[in-house]
PDB file of C-alpha atoms in Angstrom:
ATOM      1  CA  UNK A  28     -88.422-143.387-121.695  1.00 44.00           C
ATOM      2  CA  UNK A  29     -91.866-143.300-119.891  1.00 48.00           C
ATOM      3  CA  UNK A  30     -94.299-141.197-120.014  1.00 46.00           C
ATOM      4  CA  UNK A  31     -95.121-139.880-116.330  1.00 55.00           C
ATOM      5  CA  UNK A  32     -98.831-138.830-116.880  1.00 57.00           C
ATOM      6  CA  UNK A  33     -99.149-134.607-115.350  1.00 64.00           C
ATOM      7  CA  UNK A  34     -99.976-134.696-111.321  1.00 64.00           C
ATOM      8  CA  UNK A  35    -103.362-133.122-110.580  1.00 63.00           C
ATOM      9  CA  UNK A  36    -100.863-130.802-108.027  1.00 67.00           C
ATOM     10  CA  UNK A  37     -98.345-129.551-110.374  1.00 74.00           C
ATOM     11  CA  UNK A  38    -101.919-128.413-112.630  1.00 75.00           C
ATOM     12  CA  UNK A  39    -103.203-126.842-109.468  1.00 72.00           C
ATOM     13  CA  UNK A  40    -100.566-124.962-108.377  1.00 76.00           C
ATOM     14  CA  UNK A  41    -100.804-123.171-111.783  1.00 80.00           C
ATOM     15  CA  UNK A  42    -103.935-119.891-110.929  1.00 71.00           C
ATOM     16  CA  UNK A  43    -107.334-121.219-111.836  1.00 81.00           C
ATOM     17  CA  UNK A  44    -111.075-121.358-110.218  1.00 89.00           C
ATOM     18  CA  UNK A  45    -112.766-124.125-109.685  1.00 93.00           C
ATOM     19  CA  UNK A  46    -116.803-125.140-111.878  1.00 96.00           C
ATOM     20  CA  UNK A  47    -119.516-126.938-110.150  1.00 97.00           C
ATOM     21  CA  UNK A  48    -121.322-128.889-112.640  1.00 96.00           C
ATOM     22  CA  UNK A  49    -124.332-130.975-112.812  1.00 97.00           C
ATOM     23  CA  UNK A  50    -124.747-134.692-114.646  1.00 95.00           C
ATOM     24  CA  UNK A  51    -125.688-134.235-118.203  1.00 94.00           C
ATOM     25  CA  UNK A  52    -124.370-130.652-118.692  1.00 97.00           C
ATOM     26  CA  UNK A  53    -121.693-129.829-121.044  1.00 96.00           C
ATOM     27  CA  UNK A  54    -118.667-127.963-120.511  1.00 97.00           C
ATOM     28  CA  UNK A  55    -118.270-127.478-123.758  1.00 95.00           C
ATOM     29  CA  UNK A  56    -119.089-128.728-127.733  1.00 94.00           C
ATOM     30  CA  UNK A  57    -117.372-129.914-130.912  1.00 93.00           C
ATOM     31  CA  UNK A  58    -117.057-126.644-132.758  1.00 91.00           C
ATOM     32  CA  UNK A  59    -116.758-124.040-129.451  1.00 92.00           C
ATOM     33  CA  UNK A  60    -113.649-121.838-129.171  1.00 89.00           C
ATOM     34  CA  UNK A  61    -111.390-123.095-126.392  1.00 88.00           C
ATOM     35  CA  UNK A  62    -109.206-121.534-124.355  1.00 85.00           C
ATOM     36  CA  UNK A  63    -109.367-122.688-121.267  1.00 90.00           C
ATOM     37  CA  UNK A  64    -107.488-126.434-119.273  1.00 90.00           C
ATOM     38  CA  UNK A  65    -110.047-128.415-117.227  1.00 94.00           C
ATOM     39  CA  UNK A  66    -108.634-130.581-114.453  1.00 91.00           C
ATOM     40  CA  UNK A  67    -111.699-133.287-112.739  1.00 93.00           C
ATOM     41  CA  UNK A  68    -111.530-132.545-109.181  1.00 92.00           C
ATOM     42  CA  UNK A  69    -114.589-134.146-108.606  1.00 95.00           C
ATOM     43  CA  UNK A  70    -117.253-136.105-110.385  1.00 95.00           C
ATOM     44  CA  UNK A  71    -116.244-137.742-114.318  1.00 94.00           C
ATOM     45  CA  UNK A  72    -116.408-136.574-118.070  1.00 96.00           C
ATOM     46  CA  UNK A  73    -116.996-138.152-121.306  1.00 94.00           C
ATOM     47  CA  UNK A  74    -115.400-136.588-124.465  1.00 93.00           C
ATOM     48  CA  UNK A  75    -117.252-137.601-126.772  1.00 91.00           C
ATOM     49  CA  UNK A  76    -117.441-137.268-130.637  1.00 88.00           C
ATOM     50  CA  UNK A  77    -120.499-136.881-133.560  1.00 85.00           C
ATOM     51  CA  UNK A  78    -120.330-138.632-136.642  1.00 78.00           C
ATOM     52  CA  UNK A  79    -121.429-137.341-139.789  1.00 77.00           C
ATOM     53  CA  UNK A  80    -124.627-139.783-139.181  1.00 77.00           C
ATOM     54  CA  UNK A  81    -125.099-138.243-135.739  1.00 78.00           C
ATOM     55  CA  UNK A  82    -123.968-141.383-134.121  1.00 79.00           C
ATOM     56  CA  UNK A  83    -122.262-140.257-130.638  1.00 82.00           C
ATOM     57  CA  UNK A  84    -118.527-142.401-130.678  1.00 85.00           C
ATOM     58  CA  UNK A  85    -117.341-141.607-127.153  1.00 87.00           C
ATOM     59  CA  UNK A  86    -113.337-141.713-126.795  1.00 87.00           C
ATOM     60  CA  UNK A  87    -112.658-141.383-123.627  1.00 89.00           C
ATOM     61  CA  UNK A  88    -113.038-141.164-119.540  1.00 91.00           C
ATOM     62  CA  UNK A  89    -111.311-138.608-117.015  1.00 92.00           C
ATOM     63  CA  UNK A  90    -111.888-138.713-113.496  1.00 91.00           C
ATOM     64  CA  UNK A  91    -110.133-137.613-110.232  1.00 90.00           C
ATOM     65  CA  UNK A  92    -106.415-136.464-110.780  1.00 85.00           C
ATOM     66  CA  UNK A  93    -107.004-136.427-115.001  1.00 88.00           C
ATOM     67  CA  UNK A  94    -106.453-133.250-117.212  1.00 88.00           C
ATOM     68  CA  UNK A  95    -108.189-132.584-120.027  1.00 91.00           C
ATOM     69  CA  UNK A  96    -108.589-129.307-122.426  1.00 89.00           C
ATOM     70  CA  UNK A  97    -108.285-129.012-126.067  1.00 84.00           C
ATOM     71  CA  UNK A  98    -106.295-126.043-126.020  1.00 82.00           C
ATOM     72  CA  UNK A  99    -103.225-125.213-128.149  1.00 82.00           C
ATOM     73  CA  UNK A 100    -100.561-123.229-126.410  1.00 85.00           C
ATOM     74  CA  UNK A 101     -99.615-120.581-128.496  1.00 86.00           C
ATOM     75  CA  UNK A 102    -101.658-120.404-131.000  1.00 83.00           C
ATOM     76  CA  UNK A 103    -104.403-117.926-131.172  1.00 79.00           C
ATOM     77  CA  UNK A 104    -107.125-119.834-131.750  1.00 79.00           C
ATOM     78  CA  UNK A 105    -108.482-122.974-130.740  1.00 84.00           C
ATOM     79  CA  UNK A 106    -111.662-124.638-132.246  1.00 89.00           C
ATOM     80  CA  UNK A 107    -113.212-127.900-130.334  1.00 90.00           C
ATOM     81  CA  UNK A 108    -112.777-131.611-132.323  1.00 89.00           C
ATOM     82  CA  UNK A 109    -114.586-133.689-128.874  1.00 91.00           C
ATOM     83  CA  UNK A 110    -117.219-132.588-126.309  1.00 95.00           C
ATOM     84  CA  UNK A 111    -117.308-132.930-123.180  1.00 96.00           C
ATOM     85  CA  UNK A 112    -120.251-134.164-120.835  1.00 96.00           C
ATOM     86  CA  UNK A 113    -120.252-135.057-117.436  1.00 96.00           C
ATOM     87  CA  UNK A 114    -121.384-138.507-116.883  1.00 93.00           C
ATOM     88  CA  UNK A 115    -121.403-137.928-112.105  1.00 93.00           C
ATOM     89  CA  UNK A 116    -121.869-134.140-111.410  1.00 96.00           C
ATOM     90  CA  UNK A 117    -118.255-132.623-109.507  1.00 96.00           C
ATOM     91  CA  UNK A 118    -116.072-129.806-109.821  1.00 96.00           C
ATOM     92  CA  UNK A 119    -113.601-128.770-112.167  1.00 95.00           C
ATOM     93  CA  UNK A 120    -110.424-126.730-111.816  1.00 93.00           C
ATOM     94  CA  UNK A 121    -110.561-124.164-115.110  1.00 93.00           C
ATOM     95  CA  UNK A 122    -106.878-123.374-115.517  1.00 91.00           C
ATOM     96  CA  UNK A 123    -106.600-120.686-118.623  1.00 87.00           C
ATOM     97  CA  UNK A 124    -104.221-120.732-121.747  1.00 88.00           C
ATOM     98  CA  UNK A 125    -102.741-118.016-120.745  1.00 88.00           C
ATOM     99  CA  UNK A 126    -101.430-118.610-116.859  1.00 87.00           C
ATOM    100  CA  UNK A 127    -100.314-122.291-118.894  1.00 89.00           C
ATOM    101  CA  UNK A 128     -98.363-120.481-121.744  1.00 91.00           C
ATOM    102  CA  UNK A 129     -96.513-118.908-119.355  1.00 90.00           C
ATOM    103  CA  UNK A 130     -96.090-122.132-117.029  1.00 89.00           C
ATOM    104  CA  UNK A 131     -94.588-124.231-119.539  1.00 90.00           C
ATOM    105  CA  UNK A 132     -91.977-120.775-121.354  1.00 92.00           C
ATOM    106  CA  UNK A 133     -90.512-120.384-117.599  1.00 91.00           C
ATOM    107  CA  UNK A 134     -90.076-124.230-116.177  1.00 88.00           C
ATOM    108  CA  UNK A 135     -88.940-126.770-118.296  1.00 86.00           C
ATOM    109  CA  UNK A 136     -90.020-129.634-116.794  1.00 84.00           C
ATOM    110  CA  UNK A 137     -92.850-128.526-116.861  1.00 87.00           C
ATOM    111  CA  UNK A 138     -93.076-127.638-120.411  1.00 87.00           C
ATOM    112  CA  UNK A 139     -91.210-131.302-120.986  1.00 86.00           C
ATOM    113  CA  UNK A 140     -94.164-133.198-118.782  1.00 84.00           C
ATOM    114  CA  UNK A 141     -96.275-131.456-120.873  1.00 86.00           C
ATOM    115  CA  UNK A 142     -95.222-132.742-124.369  1.00 86.00           C
ATOM    116  CA  UNK A 143     -95.307-135.698-123.130  1.00 83.00           C
ATOM    117  CA  UNK A 144     -99.300-135.756-121.630  1.00 83.00           C
ATOM    118  CA  UNK A 145     -99.793-134.362-125.357  1.00 83.00           C
ATOM    119  CA  UNK A 146     -97.890-137.149-126.724  1.00 82.00           C
ATOM    120  CA  UNK A 147     -99.875-139.870-124.357  1.00 81.00           C
ATOM    121  CA  UNK A 148    -103.688-138.050-125.832  1.00 80.00           C
ATOM    122  CA  UNK A 149    -102.008-138.280-129.512  1.00 80.00           C
ATOM    123  CA  UNK A 150    -101.476-142.710-129.160  1.00 80.00           C
ATOM    124  CA  UNK A 151    -104.652-143.848-127.029  1.00 79.00           C
ATOM    125  CA  UNK A 152    -106.831-141.474-130.004  1.00 77.00           C
ATOM    126  CA  UNK A 153    -104.258-143.203-132.978  1.00 77.00           C
ATOM    127  CA  UNK A 154    -105.025-146.823-131.066  1.00 76.00           C
ATOM    128  CA  UNK A 155    -108.616-146.657-130.551  1.00 75.00           C
ATOM    129  CA  UNK A 156    -109.222-144.984-134.446  1.00 72.00           C
ATOM    130  CA  UNK A 157    -107.028-148.297-135.192  1.00 73.00           C
ATOM    131  CA  UNK A 158    -109.248-150.822-133.607  1.00 71.00           C
ATOM    132  CA  UNK A 159    -112.401-148.996-135.004  1.00 71.00           C
ATOM    133  CA  UNK A 160    -110.953-148.803-138.493  1.00 69.00           C
ATOM    134  CA  UNK A 161    -108.997-152.495-138.994  1.00 70.00           C
ATOM    135  CA  UNK A 162    -111.112-154.649-136.610  1.00 70.00           C
ATOM    136  CA  UNK A 163    -115.405-153.670-137.591  1.00 80.00           C
ATOM    137  CA  UNK A 164    -117.464-153.888-135.228  1.00 85.00           C
ATOM    138  CA  UNK A 165    -116.617-156.975-133.392  1.00 88.00           C
ATOM    139  CA  UNK A 166    -112.601-155.892-132.993  1.00 86.00           C
ATOM    140  CA  UNK A 167    -113.834-152.217-132.260  1.00 87.00           C
ATOM    141  CA  UNK A 168    -115.910-153.903-129.428  1.00 93.00           C
ATOM    142  CA  UNK A 169    -113.875-156.261-128.330  1.00 92.00           C
ATOM    143  CA  UNK A 170    -111.203-153.689-127.646  1.00 90.00           C
ATOM    144  CA  UNK A 171    -113.217-151.694-125.966  1.00 92.00           C
ATOM    145  CA  UNK A 172    -113.976-154.277-123.566  1.00 95.00           C
ATOM    146  CA  UNK A 173    -109.957-155.350-123.035  1.00 94.00           C
ATOM    147  CA  UNK A 174    -109.069-151.404-122.339  1.00 91.00           C
ATOM    148  CA  UNK A 175    -112.387-151.278-119.880  1.00 94.00           C
ATOM    149  CA  UNK A 176    -110.727-154.506-118.525  1.00 95.00           C
ATOM    150  CA  UNK A 177    -107.272-152.369-118.071  1.00 92.00           C
ATOM    151  CA  UNK A 178    -109.164-149.320-116.689  1.00 91.00           C
ATOM    152  CA  UNK A 179    -111.930-150.575-113.886  1.00 93.00           C
ATOM    153  CA  UNK A 180    -111.843-154.395-114.256  1.00 94.00           C
ATOM    154  CA  UNK A 181    -110.920-155.479-110.797  1.00 95.00           C
ATOM    155  CA  UNK A 182    -109.955-160.238-110.569  1.00 94.00           C
ATOM    156  CA  UNK A 183    -111.709-161.887-108.826  1.00 94.00           C
ATOM    157  CA  UNK A 184    -112.094-165.888-108.662  1.00 91.00           C
ATOM    158  CA  UNK A 185    -114.107-165.700-111.670  1.00 89.00           C
ATOM    159  CA  UNK A 186    -112.762-163.716-113.644  1.00 95.00           C
ATOM    160  CA  UNK A 187    -112.608-159.277-114.109  1.00 96.00           C
ATOM    161  CA  UNK A 188    -115.460-158.055-113.500  1.00 97.00           C
ATOM    162  CA  UNK A 189    -115.418-154.054-114.499  1.00 96.00           C
ATOM    163  CA  UNK A 190    -116.378-151.357-111.759  1.00 93.00           C
ATOM    164  CA  UNK A 191    -118.115-149.115-114.014  1.00 90.00           C
ATOM    165  CA  UNK A 192    -121.785-149.808-114.566  1.00 90.00           C
ATOM    166  CA  UNK A 193    -123.021-149.009-118.330  1.00 89.00           C
ATOM    167  CA  UNK A 194    -125.945-149.327-120.178  1.00 92.00           C
ATOM    168  CA  UNK A 195    -125.589-151.415-123.615  1.00 94.00           C
ATOM    169  CA  UNK A 196    -126.173-148.084-125.666  1.00 93.00           C
ATOM    170  CA  UNK A 197    -123.178-147.054-122.777  1.00 90.00           C
ATOM    171  CA  UNK A 198    -121.471-149.672-124.423  1.00 91.00           C
ATOM    172  CA  UNK A 199    -122.673-148.690-128.190  1.00 91.00           C
ATOM    173  CA  UNK A 200    -121.306-145.355-128.203  1.00 89.00           C
ATOM    174  CA  UNK A 201    -117.479-146.432-127.671  1.00 87.00           C
ATOM    175  CA  UNK A 202    -117.850-148.194-130.429  1.00 85.00           C
ATOM    176  CA  UNK A 203    -119.300-146.517-132.681  1.00 81.00           C
ATOM    177  CA  UNK A 204    -121.772-149.129-132.934  1.00 84.00           C
ATOM    178  CA  UNK A 205    -126.174-149.364-133.310  1.00 88.00           C
ATOM    179  CA  UNK A 206    -127.142-151.028-129.750  1.00 92.00           C
ATOM    180  CA  UNK A 207    -128.552-153.097-131.461  1.00 95.00           C
ATOM    181  CA  UNK A 208    -125.780-155.316-133.300  1.00 93.00           C
ATOM    182  CA  UNK A 209    -122.906-154.514-129.817  1.00 94.00           C
ATOM    183  CA  UNK A 210    -126.196-156.481-127.897  1.00 95.00           C
ATOM    184  CA  UNK A 211    -126.139-159.180-130.632  1.00 96.00           C
ATOM    185  CA  UNK A 212    -122.600-158.979-130.381  1.00 96.00           C
ATOM    186  CA  UNK A 213    -122.422-159.479-126.394  1.00 96.00           C
ATOM    187  CA  UNK A 214    -125.303-161.564-126.504  1.00 95.00           C
ATOM    188  CA  UNK A 215    -122.744-164.505-128.985  1.00 96.00           C
ATOM    189  CA  UNK A 216    -120.198-164.254-126.168  1.00 96.00           C
ATOM    190  CA  UNK A 217    -122.443-164.476-123.353  1.00 96.00           C
ATOM    191  CA  UNK A 218    -122.832-167.881-124.954  1.00 96.00           C
ATOM    192  CA  UNK A 219    -118.578-168.038-125.597  1.00 95.00           C
ATOM    193  CA  UNK A 220    -118.932-168.032-121.818  1.00 96.00           C
ATOM    194  CA  UNK A 221    -116.418-165.372-122.382  1.00 96.00           C
ATOM    195  CA  UNK A 222    -118.412-162.581-120.472  1.00 96.00           C
ATOM    196  CA  UNK A 223    -121.662-162.331-117.714  1.00 96.00           C
ATOM    197  CA  UNK A 224    -123.543-158.780-118.550  1.00 94.00           C
ATOM    198  CA  UNK A 225    -126.882-158.149-117.122  1.00 89.00           C
ATOM    199  CA  UNK A 226    -127.668-154.738-115.105  1.00 87.00           C
ATOM    200  CA  UNK A 227    -125.157-152.669-116.759  1.00 88.00           C
ATOM    201  CA  UNK A 228    -123.003-154.749-114.551  1.00 93.00           C
ATOM    202  CA  UNK A 229    -120.311-157.412-116.589  1.00 96.00           C
ATOM    203  CA  UNK A 230    -117.650-159.597-116.175  1.00 97.00           C
ATOM    204  CA  UNK A 231    -114.993-160.948-118.031  1.00 97.00           C
ATOM    205  CA  UNK A 232    -114.079-164.440-118.199  1.00 97.00           C
ATOM    206  CA  UNK A 233    -111.666-165.151-120.551  1.00 96.00           C
ATOM    207  CA  UNK A 234    -110.126-161.815-121.532  1.00 95.00           C
ATOM    208  CA  UNK A 235    -107.398-164.187-123.719  1.00 94.00           C
ATOM    209  CA  UNK A 236    -109.819-164.789-126.822  1.00 94.00           C
ATOM    210  CA  UNK A 237    -110.778-161.240-127.136  1.00 93.00           C
ATOM    211  CA  UNK A 238    -107.355-160.615-127.070  1.00 91.00           C
ATOM    212  CA  UNK A 239    -106.726-163.246-130.100  1.00 91.00           C
ATOM    213  CA  UNK A 240    -109.732-162.876-132.269  1.00 88.00           C
ATOM    214  CA  UNK A 241    -107.929-159.410-132.544  1.00 84.00           C
ATOM    215  CA  UNK A 242    -104.737-160.156-133.394  1.00 82.00           C
ATOM    216  CA  UNK A 243    -104.332-158.293-129.426  1.00 81.00           C
ATOM    217  CA  UNK A 244    -100.571-155.954-129.997  1.00 78.00           C
ATOM    218  CA  UNK A 245    -100.560-156.175-126.466  1.00 78.00           C
ATOM    219  CA  UNK A 246    -100.167-152.424-126.232  1.00 78.00           C
ATOM    220  CA  UNK A 247     -98.659-150.449-122.777  1.00 78.00           C
ATOM    221  CA  UNK A 248    -101.504-149.779-120.195  1.00 81.00           C
ATOM    222  CA  UNK A 249    -100.626-146.525-120.236  1.00 78.00           C
ATOM    223  CA  UNK A 250    -102.166-146.445-123.729  1.00 79.00           C
ATOM    224  CA  UNK A 251    -104.715-149.050-123.978  1.00 83.00           C
ATOM    225  CA  UNK A 252    -107.250-147.902-121.811  1.00 83.00           C
ATOM    226  CA  UNK A 253    -110.286-146.020-121.595  1.00 82.00           C
ATOM    227  CA  UNK A 254    -108.487-142.628-119.511  1.00 77.00           C
TER     228      UNK A 254
END
């Protein structure tokens, strides 16, 4: 069965209110009680987790129409396992847990779609953790570059331009690695002619090299992406 994302119109048909949040502000942080589901109306949100060493691991970027939140319907107590922070100033629609539960109880088609959405988030998380554990630091970077290409890649005559400016540190956070390690690996890829990366702008010239090196399993783009 093809997994269909929850549509923005369906979620916004639920009773909700909106909040405006500035760049760098947290929507919620690890360990806090979770009682709301969020929909991005404008701006970008990053979901991240802090390792025991204090390093930030970026897990997902949410954009317009994306839903995120740590609530578990019909469970009395939910705790945030990740943090959500604004990458760009924007507006979020906020849906209360009780309102979501009422919709799930009365609308079976929506309930199925919501279950499919939850399953998709789990698959994405498992795939990312698999890459981090099985392929080491180099594989984590290569799989991140493939995901960025699937999510933000723009085909050009030269290669795939990643239409998402980022620093080396931000890229390192996606990989769960130190900035120095990622800088060295990026330098090696540039010397091989696989990528170019200057002033936050990246073009991938040989994505097949990245896929072959980590024995890419060819996961569907629904799973192999950063969103």
